[in-house]
XYZ file of C-alpha atoms in Angstrom:
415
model
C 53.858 72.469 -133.613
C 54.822 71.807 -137.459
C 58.402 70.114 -136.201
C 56.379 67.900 -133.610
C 53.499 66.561 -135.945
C 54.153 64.550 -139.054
C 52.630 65.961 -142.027
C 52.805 68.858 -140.465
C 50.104 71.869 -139.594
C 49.374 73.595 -142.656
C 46.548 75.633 -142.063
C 47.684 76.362 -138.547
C 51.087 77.750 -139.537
C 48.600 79.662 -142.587
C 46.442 81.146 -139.613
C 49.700 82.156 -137.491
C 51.228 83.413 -140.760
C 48.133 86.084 -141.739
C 47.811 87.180 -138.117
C 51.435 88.115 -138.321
C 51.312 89.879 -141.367
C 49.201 93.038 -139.960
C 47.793 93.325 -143.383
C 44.973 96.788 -144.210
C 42.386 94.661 -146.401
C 40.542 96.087 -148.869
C 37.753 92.961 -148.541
C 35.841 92.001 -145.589
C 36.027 91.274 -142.782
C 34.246 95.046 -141.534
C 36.427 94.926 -138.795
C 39.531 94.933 -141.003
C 41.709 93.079 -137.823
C 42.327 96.814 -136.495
C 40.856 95.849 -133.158
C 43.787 93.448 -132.977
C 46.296 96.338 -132.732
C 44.124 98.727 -131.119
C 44.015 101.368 -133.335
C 40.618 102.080 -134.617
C 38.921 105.354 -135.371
C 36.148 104.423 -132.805
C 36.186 105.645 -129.512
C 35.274 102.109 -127.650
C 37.386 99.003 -127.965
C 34.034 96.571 -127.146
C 34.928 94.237 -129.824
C 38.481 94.244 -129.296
C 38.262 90.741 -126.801
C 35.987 89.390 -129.115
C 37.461 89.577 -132.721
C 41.160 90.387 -132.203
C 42.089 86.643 -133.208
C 39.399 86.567 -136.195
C 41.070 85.721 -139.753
C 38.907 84.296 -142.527
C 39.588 81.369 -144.298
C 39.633 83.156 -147.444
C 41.734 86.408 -147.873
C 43.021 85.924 -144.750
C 44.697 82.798 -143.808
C 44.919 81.771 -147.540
C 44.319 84.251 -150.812
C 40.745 84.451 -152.460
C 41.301 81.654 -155.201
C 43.084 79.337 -151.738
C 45.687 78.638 -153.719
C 47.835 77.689 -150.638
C 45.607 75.122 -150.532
C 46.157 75.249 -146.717
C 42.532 73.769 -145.878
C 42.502 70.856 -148.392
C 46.092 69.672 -147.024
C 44.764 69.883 -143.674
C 41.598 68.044 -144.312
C 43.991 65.312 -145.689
C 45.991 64.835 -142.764
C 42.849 64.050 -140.874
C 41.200 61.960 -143.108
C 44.968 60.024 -142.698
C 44.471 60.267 -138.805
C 41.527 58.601 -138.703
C 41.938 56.502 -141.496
C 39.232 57.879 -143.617
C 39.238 58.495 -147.624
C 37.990 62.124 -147.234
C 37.221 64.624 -144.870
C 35.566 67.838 -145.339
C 35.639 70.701 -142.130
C 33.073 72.450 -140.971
C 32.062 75.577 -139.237
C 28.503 74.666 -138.653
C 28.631 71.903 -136.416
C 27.753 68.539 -136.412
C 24.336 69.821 -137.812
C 25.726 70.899 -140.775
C 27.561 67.548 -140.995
C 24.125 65.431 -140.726
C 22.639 67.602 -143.199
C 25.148 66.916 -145.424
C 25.594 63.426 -145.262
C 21.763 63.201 -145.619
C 21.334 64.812 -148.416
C 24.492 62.730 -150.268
C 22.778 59.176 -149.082
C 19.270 60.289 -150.129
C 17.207 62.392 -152.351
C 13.632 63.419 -152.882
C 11.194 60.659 -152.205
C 14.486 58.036 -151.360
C 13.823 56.129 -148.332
C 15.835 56.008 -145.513
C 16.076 54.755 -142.167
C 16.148 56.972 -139.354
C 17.280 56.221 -135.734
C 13.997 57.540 -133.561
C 17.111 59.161 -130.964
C 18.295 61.228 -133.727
C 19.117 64.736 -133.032
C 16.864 67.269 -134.951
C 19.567 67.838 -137.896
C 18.758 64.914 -139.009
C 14.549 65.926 -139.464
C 16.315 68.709 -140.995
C 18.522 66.491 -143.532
C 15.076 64.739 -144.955
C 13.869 68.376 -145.056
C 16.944 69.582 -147.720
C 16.848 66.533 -149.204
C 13.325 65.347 -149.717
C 14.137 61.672 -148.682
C 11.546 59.936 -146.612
C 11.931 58.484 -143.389
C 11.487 54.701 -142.363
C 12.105 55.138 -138.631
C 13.830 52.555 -136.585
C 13.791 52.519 -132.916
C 16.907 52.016 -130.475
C 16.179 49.352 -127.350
C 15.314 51.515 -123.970
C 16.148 50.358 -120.986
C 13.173 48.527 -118.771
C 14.395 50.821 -115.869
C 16.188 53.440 -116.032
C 14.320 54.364 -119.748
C 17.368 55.289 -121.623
C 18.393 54.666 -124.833
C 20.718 51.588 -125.357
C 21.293 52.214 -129.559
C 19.871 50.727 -132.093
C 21.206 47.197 -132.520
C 21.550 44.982 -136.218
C 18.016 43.477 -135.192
C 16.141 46.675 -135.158
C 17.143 47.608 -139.056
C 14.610 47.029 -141.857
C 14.315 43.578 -143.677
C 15.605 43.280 -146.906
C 12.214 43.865 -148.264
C 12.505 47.343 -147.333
C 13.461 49.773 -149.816
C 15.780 51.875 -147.170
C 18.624 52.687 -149.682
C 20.732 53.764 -146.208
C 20.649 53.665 -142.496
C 20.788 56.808 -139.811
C 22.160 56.406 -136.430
C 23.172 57.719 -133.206
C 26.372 56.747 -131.660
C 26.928 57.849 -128.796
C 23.767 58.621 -127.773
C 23.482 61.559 -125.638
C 23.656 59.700 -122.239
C 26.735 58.010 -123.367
C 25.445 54.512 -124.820
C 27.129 53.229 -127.709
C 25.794 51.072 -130.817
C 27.648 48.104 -131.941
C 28.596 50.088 -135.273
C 30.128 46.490 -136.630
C 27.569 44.603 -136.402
C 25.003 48.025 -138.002
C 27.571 47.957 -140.929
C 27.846 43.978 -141.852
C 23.632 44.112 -141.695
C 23.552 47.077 -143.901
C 26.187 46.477 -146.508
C 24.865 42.930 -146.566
C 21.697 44.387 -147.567
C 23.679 47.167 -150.130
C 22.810 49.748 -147.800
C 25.034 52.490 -146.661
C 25.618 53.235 -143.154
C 25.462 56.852 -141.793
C 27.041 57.217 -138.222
C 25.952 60.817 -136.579
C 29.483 60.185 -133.859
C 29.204 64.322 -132.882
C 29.393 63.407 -129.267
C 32.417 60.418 -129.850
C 35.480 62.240 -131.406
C 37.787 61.207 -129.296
C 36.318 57.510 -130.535
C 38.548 58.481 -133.852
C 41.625 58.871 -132.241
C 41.350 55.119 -130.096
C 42.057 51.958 -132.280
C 39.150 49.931 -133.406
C 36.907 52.377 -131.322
C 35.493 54.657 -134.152
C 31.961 53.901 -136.155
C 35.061 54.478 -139.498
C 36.827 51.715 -138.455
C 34.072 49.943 -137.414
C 32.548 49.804 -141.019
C 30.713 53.068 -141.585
C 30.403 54.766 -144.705
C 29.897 58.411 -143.604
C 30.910 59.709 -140.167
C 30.353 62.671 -138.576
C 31.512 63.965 -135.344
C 31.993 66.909 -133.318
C 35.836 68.378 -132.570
C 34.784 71.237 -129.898
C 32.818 68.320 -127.790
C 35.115 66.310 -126.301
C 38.410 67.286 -128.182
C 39.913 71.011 -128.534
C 38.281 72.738 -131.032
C 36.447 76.044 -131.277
C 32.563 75.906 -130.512
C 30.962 74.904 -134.177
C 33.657 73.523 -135.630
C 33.153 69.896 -136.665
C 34.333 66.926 -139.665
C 32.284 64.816 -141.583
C 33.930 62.256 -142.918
C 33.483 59.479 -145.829
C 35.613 55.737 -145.940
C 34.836 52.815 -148.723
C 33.652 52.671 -151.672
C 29.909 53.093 -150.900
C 29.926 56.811 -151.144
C 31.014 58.976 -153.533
C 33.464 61.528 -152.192
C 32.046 64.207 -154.906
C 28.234 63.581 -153.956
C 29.734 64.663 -150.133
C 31.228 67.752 -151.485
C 28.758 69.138 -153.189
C 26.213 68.127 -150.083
C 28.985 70.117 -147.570
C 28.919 73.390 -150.547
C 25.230 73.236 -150.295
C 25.221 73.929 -146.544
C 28.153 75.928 -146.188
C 29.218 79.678 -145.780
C 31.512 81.040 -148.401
C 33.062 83.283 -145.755
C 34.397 80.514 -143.486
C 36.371 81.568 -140.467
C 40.075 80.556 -140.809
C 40.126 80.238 -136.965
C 37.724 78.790 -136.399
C 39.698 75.599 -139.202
C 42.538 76.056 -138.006
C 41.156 75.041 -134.572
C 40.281 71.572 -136.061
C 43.775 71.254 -137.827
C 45.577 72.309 -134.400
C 43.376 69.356 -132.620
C 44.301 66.935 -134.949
C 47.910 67.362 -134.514
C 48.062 67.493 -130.647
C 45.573 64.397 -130.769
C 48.050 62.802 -133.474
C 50.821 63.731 -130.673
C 49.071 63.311 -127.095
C 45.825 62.075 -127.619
C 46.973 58.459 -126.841
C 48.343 59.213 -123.760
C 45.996 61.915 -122.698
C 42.950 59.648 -123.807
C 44.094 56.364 -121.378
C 44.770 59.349 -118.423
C 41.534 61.147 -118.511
C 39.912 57.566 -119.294
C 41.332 56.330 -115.598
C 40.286 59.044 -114.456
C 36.754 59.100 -115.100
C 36.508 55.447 -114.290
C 37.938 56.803 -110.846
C 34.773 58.643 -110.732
C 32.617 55.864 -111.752
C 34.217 53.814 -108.739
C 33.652 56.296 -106.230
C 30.395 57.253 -107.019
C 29.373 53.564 -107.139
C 29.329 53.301 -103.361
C 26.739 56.148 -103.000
C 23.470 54.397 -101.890
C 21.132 54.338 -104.442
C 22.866 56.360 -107.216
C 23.269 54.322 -110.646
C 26.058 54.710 -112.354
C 24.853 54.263 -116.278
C 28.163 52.567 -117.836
C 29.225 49.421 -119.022
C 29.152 47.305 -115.903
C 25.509 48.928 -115.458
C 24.384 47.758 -118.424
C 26.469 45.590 -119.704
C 27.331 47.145 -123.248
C 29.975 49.677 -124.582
C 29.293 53.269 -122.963
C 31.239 56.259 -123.919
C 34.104 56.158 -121.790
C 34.020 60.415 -121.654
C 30.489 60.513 -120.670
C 29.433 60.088 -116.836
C 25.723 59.637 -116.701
C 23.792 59.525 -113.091
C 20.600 57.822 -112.588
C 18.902 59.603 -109.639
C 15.780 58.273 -108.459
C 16.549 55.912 -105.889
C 18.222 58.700 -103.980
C 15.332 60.969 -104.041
C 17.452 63.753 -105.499
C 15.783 65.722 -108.432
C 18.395 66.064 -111.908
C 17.155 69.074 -112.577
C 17.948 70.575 -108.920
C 21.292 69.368 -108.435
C 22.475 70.430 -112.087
C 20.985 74.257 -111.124
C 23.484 73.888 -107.940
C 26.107 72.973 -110.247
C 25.611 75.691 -112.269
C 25.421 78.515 -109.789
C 29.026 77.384 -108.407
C 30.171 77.103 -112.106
C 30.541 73.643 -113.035
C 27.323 73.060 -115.024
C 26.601 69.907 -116.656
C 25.944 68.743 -120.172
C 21.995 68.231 -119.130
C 19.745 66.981 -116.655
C 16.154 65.805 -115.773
C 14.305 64.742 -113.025
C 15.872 61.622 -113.119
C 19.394 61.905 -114.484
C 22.439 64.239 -115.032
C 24.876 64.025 -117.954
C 28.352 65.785 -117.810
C 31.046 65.589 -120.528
C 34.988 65.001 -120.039
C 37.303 66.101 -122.094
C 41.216 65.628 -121.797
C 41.695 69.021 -120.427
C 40.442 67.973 -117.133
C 42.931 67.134 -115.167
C 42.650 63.807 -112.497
C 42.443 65.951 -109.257
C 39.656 67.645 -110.448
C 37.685 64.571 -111.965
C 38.440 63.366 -108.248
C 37.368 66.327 -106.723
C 33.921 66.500 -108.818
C 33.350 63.489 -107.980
C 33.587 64.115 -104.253
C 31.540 66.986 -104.767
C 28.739 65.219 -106.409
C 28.936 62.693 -103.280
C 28.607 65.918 -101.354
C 25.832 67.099 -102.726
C 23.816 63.762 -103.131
C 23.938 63.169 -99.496
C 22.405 67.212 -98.223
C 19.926 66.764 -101.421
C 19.123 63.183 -100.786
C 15.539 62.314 -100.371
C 12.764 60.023 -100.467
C 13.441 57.398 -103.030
C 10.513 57.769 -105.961
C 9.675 56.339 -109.397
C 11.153 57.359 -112.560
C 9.675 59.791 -114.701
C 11.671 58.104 -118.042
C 10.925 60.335 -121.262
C 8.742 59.067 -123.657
C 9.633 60.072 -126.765
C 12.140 57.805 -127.981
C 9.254 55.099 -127.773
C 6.369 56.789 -130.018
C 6.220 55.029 -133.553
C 4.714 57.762 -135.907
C 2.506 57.482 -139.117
C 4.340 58.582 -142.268
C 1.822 60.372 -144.054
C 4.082 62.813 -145.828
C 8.082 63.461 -146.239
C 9.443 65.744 -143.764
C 10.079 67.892 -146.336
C 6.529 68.166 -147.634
C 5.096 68.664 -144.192
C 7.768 71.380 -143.783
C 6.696 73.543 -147.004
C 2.780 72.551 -145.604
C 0.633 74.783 -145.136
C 0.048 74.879 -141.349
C -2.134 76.104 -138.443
C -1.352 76.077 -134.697
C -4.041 74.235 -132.670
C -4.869 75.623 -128.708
């Protein structure tokens, strides 16, 4: 892969490197890579599926004081990829990520804003950080009761002391927030712009797409949900001069392990470079394909197809959301059929079902979900009903205290 990819893969070729070099360590991990050969003093081989392919980051793929410096090069070639200043990796998910960028924007009693459609890292962000929450709310569809993003007219005035602004984009249905427009309010206002992008990698890797390029300050997306990399494994990211690259580190030390797993990096390195390579090409494919979907499943009688013609802003072109109730057919139903034939979806309710592409899924079989989904619709179909739209996303609560002080609270649990 090196030869193919300019710049190279560095902490890929580390990874392949250690697992070659059948080494007996005299440091974790427990498992000492013997399952990988088979010979272990124990009688079972259980773990030897499991772990055979597990090298740490540290005493295995590079030495203890990573002087290789195999990770940092490889976070560089990303940041270049994307056209970020910095990136960091990370094994704990976009969570970690949020957390992270959190706690470098903010600080205890800071205020910041905080998209209502936020997923719960970010409650857990004000938490480590002891910032306090001004919450903003994203516009929900009169319908279909979705989440459209927060738009530039639903951040604070410039009266507000909101030092930085929290979003969601994509949402988890798919609908995407003009990032632009978030940016030029917030920077006009000298705030900085957090972008929580977990479910819009791929975003990165098409021009002018990405919340980065868009005008965000931090970034922080996902590279096992719709790219290639191992479950956890994720990137935040920093660009401009709005944050300082240091204040990220130490935020990413404070919520990382110290034992990292060198697979589980080199996973994110390895996407990079076969995004740098294919992802173009791969991208506009699966992309046409998807929309192939879209078109077919249009003509089923009263299915709603959420995208951009729907609704008439940018949707996640790797997300196919279904609106159900005018068929009669109950989300949560059709997504346990799914399931039991072993295509399960990313989530459902009673009125909707969300399922994720990625660029491993090949145009026949977008087609032939698609056909299967058409399938289904019809034998479940039903008597068309009212939507049951959650309600959440619409409650405006009283600050009283910070997250984090109602977290250390003392607390009771009422009947």
């Amino acid at each position: 892969m090196s030869d193919a990819v300019a710049g190279g893969t560095p902490l890929v070729d580390a990874w392949q490197a250690a697992r070659e070099r059948r080494m007996r360590p005299l440091q974790i991990p427990g498992h000492k890579n013997r399952f990988a050969d088979g010979a272990t003093v124990l009688g079972s081989d259980l773990l030897g599926s499991l772990i055979r392919d597990d090298i740490p980051m540290q005493g295995g793929a590079d030495d203890n004081a990573y002087t290789g410096r195999f990770l940092e090069r490889a976070e560089t070639l990303w940041a270049a990829s994307v056209h970020a200043d910095h990136a960091r990796f990370l094994v704990g998910g976009s969570s970690q990520g949020n957390i992270a960028a959190l706690t470098a924007v903010g600080g205890p009693g800071v205020r910041v804003a905080v998209d209502r459609t936020s997923h719960r890292s970010a409650l857990a962000g004000l938490v480590v950080s002891g910032s306090s929450p001004e919450w903003i709310f994203p516009t929900i569809h009169p319908e279909f009761g979705l989440p459209l993003g927060v738009g530039p007219a639903a951040l604070p005035p410039a009266s507000s002391s909101a030092v930085a602004v929290f979003v969601t984009s994509p949402t988890y249905v798919g609908t995407l927030a003009d990032a632009a427009g978030l940016a030029e309010r917030c920077h006009s206002a000298g705030r900085t712009l957090v972008v929580d992008q977990a479910w819009g990698a791929h975003l990165l890797f098409m021009p002018g797409r990405g919340a980065l390029e868009q005008g965000a300050d931090i970034v922080t997306t996902s590279v096992h949900k719709a790219l290639l990399g191992y479950s956890q494994t994720a990137v935040v990211a920093v660009r401009g001069p709005r944050v300082d690259p240091g204040r990220l580190d130490r935020a990413v030390d404070l919520t990382a392990t110290t034992s990292p797993s060198g697979t589980l990096m080199a996973s994110i390195d390895a996407t990079r470079a076969v995004m740098d390579q294919h992802g173009e090409l791969e991208l506009a494919r699966v992309i046409d394909a998807v929309e192939g979907m879209r078109k077919r499943l249009r003509g089923v009688a009263g299915l709603v197809v959420i995208d951009e013609r729907e609704l008439g802003q940018p949707c996640d072109p790797l997300k196919l959301t279904l609106w159900l109730p005018r068929t009669g057919v109950d989300g949560v139903a059709l997504a346990e059929i799914l399931w039991q034939q072993g295509n399960g979806v990313e989530a459902a309710d009673a009125d909707s079902i969300v399922m994720t592409l990625s660029i491993l899924d090949e145009s026949q079989f977008c087609a032939g979900v698609a056909d299967m989904l058409i399938g289904l619709i019809a034998q479940q179909r039903g008597t068309p009903r009212l939507p049951a739209p959650a309600a959440h996303w619409q409650v405006v609560p009283e600050v009283v205290v910070s997250p984090r002080d109602a977290y250390f609270a003392p607390r009771r649990r009422i009947p």
